[in-house]
């Protein structure tokens, strides 16, 4: 009985959503879905002006999703990007977004499916116009094959604590070594050498 209680206690702590969100009132937040959130979080955290990136879930009306349920709820793995607008603007965050992915696929290799789809979430009309203009430009570059959704953010749910800063905390993980780090390096090669 004690073993069962201990197992339940440990497993519930792994899935608690106690992630602390930044409280600096000078920061703005933008939301992006682009494949695995471990990769996207690391990409945005490498960009000057970004102060924090939080992995989570958005894009569905179902409340309180978890990593185990998002494949059924319609949520996408999403990253909340906290940034200083005096150092980087929303339009540049969208440039980062498109430079870090293939906008013609639903998901990013090797992660495909609804929970890995490409979405730029906006919080207001100004952001929507910027996102739509950037999408139109990228779509033209890819001959009308871009699949990025542009949606109003309804609610963002931070992912379980063990997903936060996953690439930094698990550099020897096989997925991180085979997928996350190479994707981050491809982005850096394009972004920082432009």
Tab-separated table of C-alpha atoms in Angstrom:
chain	number	residue	atom	x	y	z
A	1	UNK	CA	0.000	0.000	0.000
A	2	UNK	CA	2.820	2.411	0.885
A	3	UNK	CA	4.477	1.742	-2.472
A	4	UNK	CA	1.220	2.513	-4.293
A	5	UNK	CA	0.785	5.796	-2.387
A	6	UNK	CA	4.404	6.772	-3.019
A	7	UNK	CA	4.041	5.978	-6.729
A	8	UNK	CA	0.878	8.085	-6.970
A	9	UNK	CA	2.522	10.971	-5.137
A	10	UNK	CA	5.600	10.931	-7.387
A	11	UNK	CA	3.612	10.613	-10.618
A	12	UNK	CA	1.240	13.430	-9.667
A	13	UNK	CA	4.168	15.730	-8.927
A	14	UNK	CA	5.593	15.055	-12.391
A	15	UNK	CA	2.419	16.308	-13.997
A	16	UNK	CA	1.719	19.328	-11.842
A	17	UNK	CA	1.470	22.620	-13.677
A	18	UNK	CA	3.274	24.982	-11.335
A	19	UNK	CA	5.380	26.799	-13.927
A	20	UNK	CA	5.967	30.382	-12.836
A	21	UNK	CA	5.252	32.923	-15.555
A	22	UNK	CA	7.338	36.108	-15.794
A	23	UNK	CA	5.865	39.015	-13.839
A	24	UNK	CA	7.807	41.922	-15.398
A	25	UNK	CA	5.089	44.354	-16.540
A	26	UNK	CA	7.380	45.744	-19.276
A	27	UNK	CA	7.433	42.431	-21.126
A	28	UNK	CA	4.989	41.467	-23.842
A	29	UNK	CA	4.023	37.921	-24.728
A	30	UNK	CA	3.542	36.247	-28.101
A	31	UNK	CA	2.412	32.669	-28.775
A	32	UNK	CA	3.714	30.302	-31.448
A	33	UNK	CA	3.138	26.640	-32.325
A	34	UNK	CA	5.641	24.996	-34.647
A	35	UNK	CA	6.216	21.316	-33.968
A	36	UNK	CA	7.728	20.095	-30.713
A	37	UNK	CA	7.703	22.807	-28.070
A	38	UNK	CA	11.094	21.704	-26.729
A	39	UNK	CA	12.634	22.848	-30.019
A	40	UNK	CA	10.628	26.062	-30.300
A	41	UNK	CA	11.369	27.087	-26.711
A	42	UNK	CA	15.138	26.692	-27.250
A	43	UNK	CA	15.014	28.628	-30.521
A	44	UNK	CA	13.251	31.636	-29.021
A	45	UNK	CA	15.434	31.634	-25.913
A	46	UNK	CA	18.477	32.021	-28.195
A	47	UNK	CA	17.158	35.325	-29.598
A	48	UNK	CA	18.254	38.661	-28.055
A	49	UNK	CA	15.302	40.491	-26.518
A	50	UNK	CA	13.481	37.292	-25.566
A	51	UNK	CA	13.534	36.993	-21.790
A	52	UNK	CA	11.684	33.690	-21.317
A	53	UNK	CA	9.893	31.040	-23.328
A	54	UNK	CA	7.347	28.751	-21.671
A	55	UNK	CA	6.183	25.483	-23.229
A	56	UNK	CA	2.454	24.843	-23.111
A	57	UNK	CA	-0.777	24.165	-24.954
A	58	UNK	CA	-3.199	26.371	-26.916
A	59	UNK	CA	-5.636	26.234	-29.802
A	60	UNK	CA	-8.631	24.367	-28.383
A	61	UNK	CA	-11.659	25.091	-26.197
A	62	UNK	CA	-11.011	22.068	-23.965
A	63	UNK	CA	-9.884	23.207	-20.519
A	64	UNK	CA	-6.810	22.022	-18.608
A	65	UNK	CA	-5.048	19.881	-21.214
A	66	UNK	CA	-2.076	17.714	-20.329
A	67	UNK	CA	0.687	16.212	-22.419
A	68	UNK	CA	-1.171	12.895	-22.321
A	69	UNK	CA	-4.463	14.399	-23.554
A	70	UNK	CA	-3.530	16.979	-26.201
A	71	UNK	CA	-3.563	14.446	-29.011
A	72	UNK	CA	-7.318	14.150	-28.354
A	73	UNK	CA	-8.222	17.711	-27.298
A	74	UNK	CA	-7.162	19.641	-30.393
A	75	UNK	CA	-4.478	21.680	-28.623
A	76	UNK	CA	-1.143	22.371	-30.272
A	77	UNK	CA	2.179	22.333	-28.469
A	78	UNK	CA	2.690	26.088	-28.101
A	79	UNK	CA	5.363	28.369	-26.692
A	80	UNK	CA	4.621	31.619	-24.859
A	81	UNK	CA	7.459	33.999	-25.730
A	82	UNK	CA	8.060	36.797	-23.210
A	83	UNK	CA	9.989	39.609	-24.843
A	84	UNK	CA	11.127	43.171	-24.285
A	85	UNK	CA	9.506	45.295	-27.032
A	86	UNK	CA	12.348	47.827	-26.723
A	87	UNK	CA	14.783	45.114	-27.875
A	88	UNK	CA	12.722	43.071	-30.350
A	89	UNK	CA	9.297	43.553	-31.894
A	90	UNK	CA	6.449	41.220	-32.788
A	91	UNK	CA	7.279	41.297	-36.505
A	92	UNK	CA	10.827	40.107	-35.789
A	93	UNK	CA	9.484	37.280	-33.611
A	94	UNK	CA	7.495	36.143	-36.645
A	95	UNK	CA	10.675	36.288	-38.751
A	96	UNK	CA	12.249	33.970	-36.167
A	97	UNK	CA	9.191	31.743	-36.443
A	98	UNK	CA	9.427	31.315	-40.205
A	99	UNK	CA	13.229	30.965	-40.251
A	100	UNK	CA	13.015	28.115	-37.744
A	101	UNK	CA	10.577	25.835	-39.564
A	102	UNK	CA	9.166	24.543	-42.821
A	103	UNK	CA	5.868	26.466	-43.172
A	104	UNK	CA	4.552	24.022	-45.799
A	105	UNK	CA	4.157	21.049	-43.458
A	106	UNK	CA	1.704	20.328	-40.662
A	107	UNK	CA	4.296	19.643	-37.990
A	108	UNK	CA	8.064	19.604	-38.193
A	109	UNK	CA	10.002	16.469	-38.980
A	110	UNK	CA	9.838	14.040	-37.196
A	111	UNK	CA	6.750	15.354	-35.352
A	112	UNK	CA	3.590	15.425	-37.430
A	113	UNK	CA	-0.068	15.622	-36.540
A	114	UNK	CA	-2.607	18.058	-35.180
A	115	UNK	CA	-0.778	18.750	-31.903
A	116	UNK	CA	2.346	19.798	-33.844
A	117	UNK	CA	0.667	22.082	-36.391
A	118	UNK	CA	1.974	25.502	-37.380
A	119	UNK	CA	0.052	28.367	-35.713
A	120	UNK	CA	0.777	32.020	-35.062
A	121	UNK	CA	-1.524	33.186	-32.283
A	122	UNK	CA	-2.347	36.880	-32.018
A	123	UNK	CA	-3.641	38.853	-29.035
A	124	UNK	CA	-4.996	41.928	-30.806
A	125	UNK	CA	-5.796	43.375	-34.228
A	126	UNK	CA	-2.349	44.943	-34.623
A	127	UNK	CA	-0.667	41.548	-34.157
A	128	UNK	CA	-3.186	39.890	-36.487
A	129	UNK	CA	-2.334	42.335	-39.278
A	130	UNK	CA	1.403	41.752	-38.840
A	131	UNK	CA	0.940	37.965	-38.749
A	132	UNK	CA	-1.287	38.015	-41.838
A	133	UNK	CA	1.131	40.231	-43.804
A	134	UNK	CA	4.081	37.960	-42.927
A	135	UNK	CA	2.047	34.879	-43.842
A	136	UNK	CA	1.071	36.387	-47.202
A	137	UNK	CA	4.737	37.109	-47.956
A	138	UNK	CA	5.891	33.606	-46.955
A	139	UNK	CA	2.991	31.966	-48.781
A	140	UNK	CA	4.004	33.761	-51.968
A	141	UNK	CA	7.612	32.546	-51.533
A	142	UNK	CA	6.334	28.968	-51.229
A	143	UNK	CA	3.918	29.203	-54.185
A	144	UNK	CA	0.781	29.169	-52.049
A	145	UNK	CA	1.745	26.084	-50.049
A	146	UNK	CA	2.184	27.589	-46.566
A	147	UNK	CA	-0.091	25.923	-44.014
A	148	UNK	CA	0.432	28.205	-41.008
A	149	UNK	CA	-2.806	28.993	-39.178
A	150	UNK	CA	-3.341	32.478	-37.761
A	151	UNK	CA	-5.649	32.404	-34.743
A	152	UNK	CA	-6.664	34.582	-31.823
A	153	UNK	CA	-5.166	33.243	-28.600
A	154	UNK	CA	-7.973	32.149	-26.322
A	155	UNK	CA	-6.110	30.509	-23.483
A	156	UNK	CA	-2.566	29.299	-22.914
A	157	UNK	CA	-1.929	26.443	-20.501
A	158	UNK	CA	1.685	26.036	-19.343
A	159	UNK	CA	2.914	22.486	-19.858
A	160	UNK	CA	3.976	20.273	-17.000
A	161	UNK	CA	7.168	21.396	-15.251
A	162	UNK	CA	9.302	18.615	-16.698
A	163	UNK	CA	8.783	20.076	-20.206
A	164	UNK	CA	10.177	23.498	-19.302
A	165	UNK	CA	13.723	24.200	-20.533
A	166	UNK	CA	13.815	20.595	-21.667
A	167	UNK	CA	16.672	20.992	-24.122
A	168	UNK	CA	18.852	22.770	-21.534
A	169	UNK	CA	18.027	20.285	-18.791
A	170	UNK	CA	18.356	17.135	-20.921
A	171	UNK	CA	21.192	17.704	-23.433
A	172	UNK	CA	21.916	13.966	-23.605
A	173	UNK	CA	18.331	12.953	-24.405
A	174	UNK	CA	18.274	11.120	-27.756
A	175	UNK	CA	15.472	13.314	-29.184
A	176	UNK	CA	17.250	16.486	-28.091
A	177	UNK	CA	20.504	15.317	-29.689
A	178	UNK	CA	18.898	14.080	-32.916
A	179	UNK	CA	16.157	16.691	-33.451
A	180	UNK	CA	16.154	19.713	-31.105
A	181	UNK	CA	19.812	20.693	-31.218
A	182	UNK	CA	20.146	20.269	-35.012
A	183	UNK	CA	16.979	22.352	-35.537
A	184	UNK	CA	18.315	25.057	-33.205
A	185	UNK	CA	21.665	25.070	-35.016
A	186	UNK	CA	20.009	25.327	-38.454
A	187	UNK	CA	18.023	28.298	-37.191
A	188	UNK	CA	21.120	29.989	-35.727
A	189	UNK	CA	23.011	29.500	-38.994
A	190	UNK	CA	20.238	31.328	-40.864
A	191	UNK	CA	19.281	33.966	-38.312
A	192	UNK	CA	22.595	35.110	-36.915
A	193	UNK	CA	24.355	35.126	-40.290
A	194	UNK	CA	21.764	37.198	-42.142
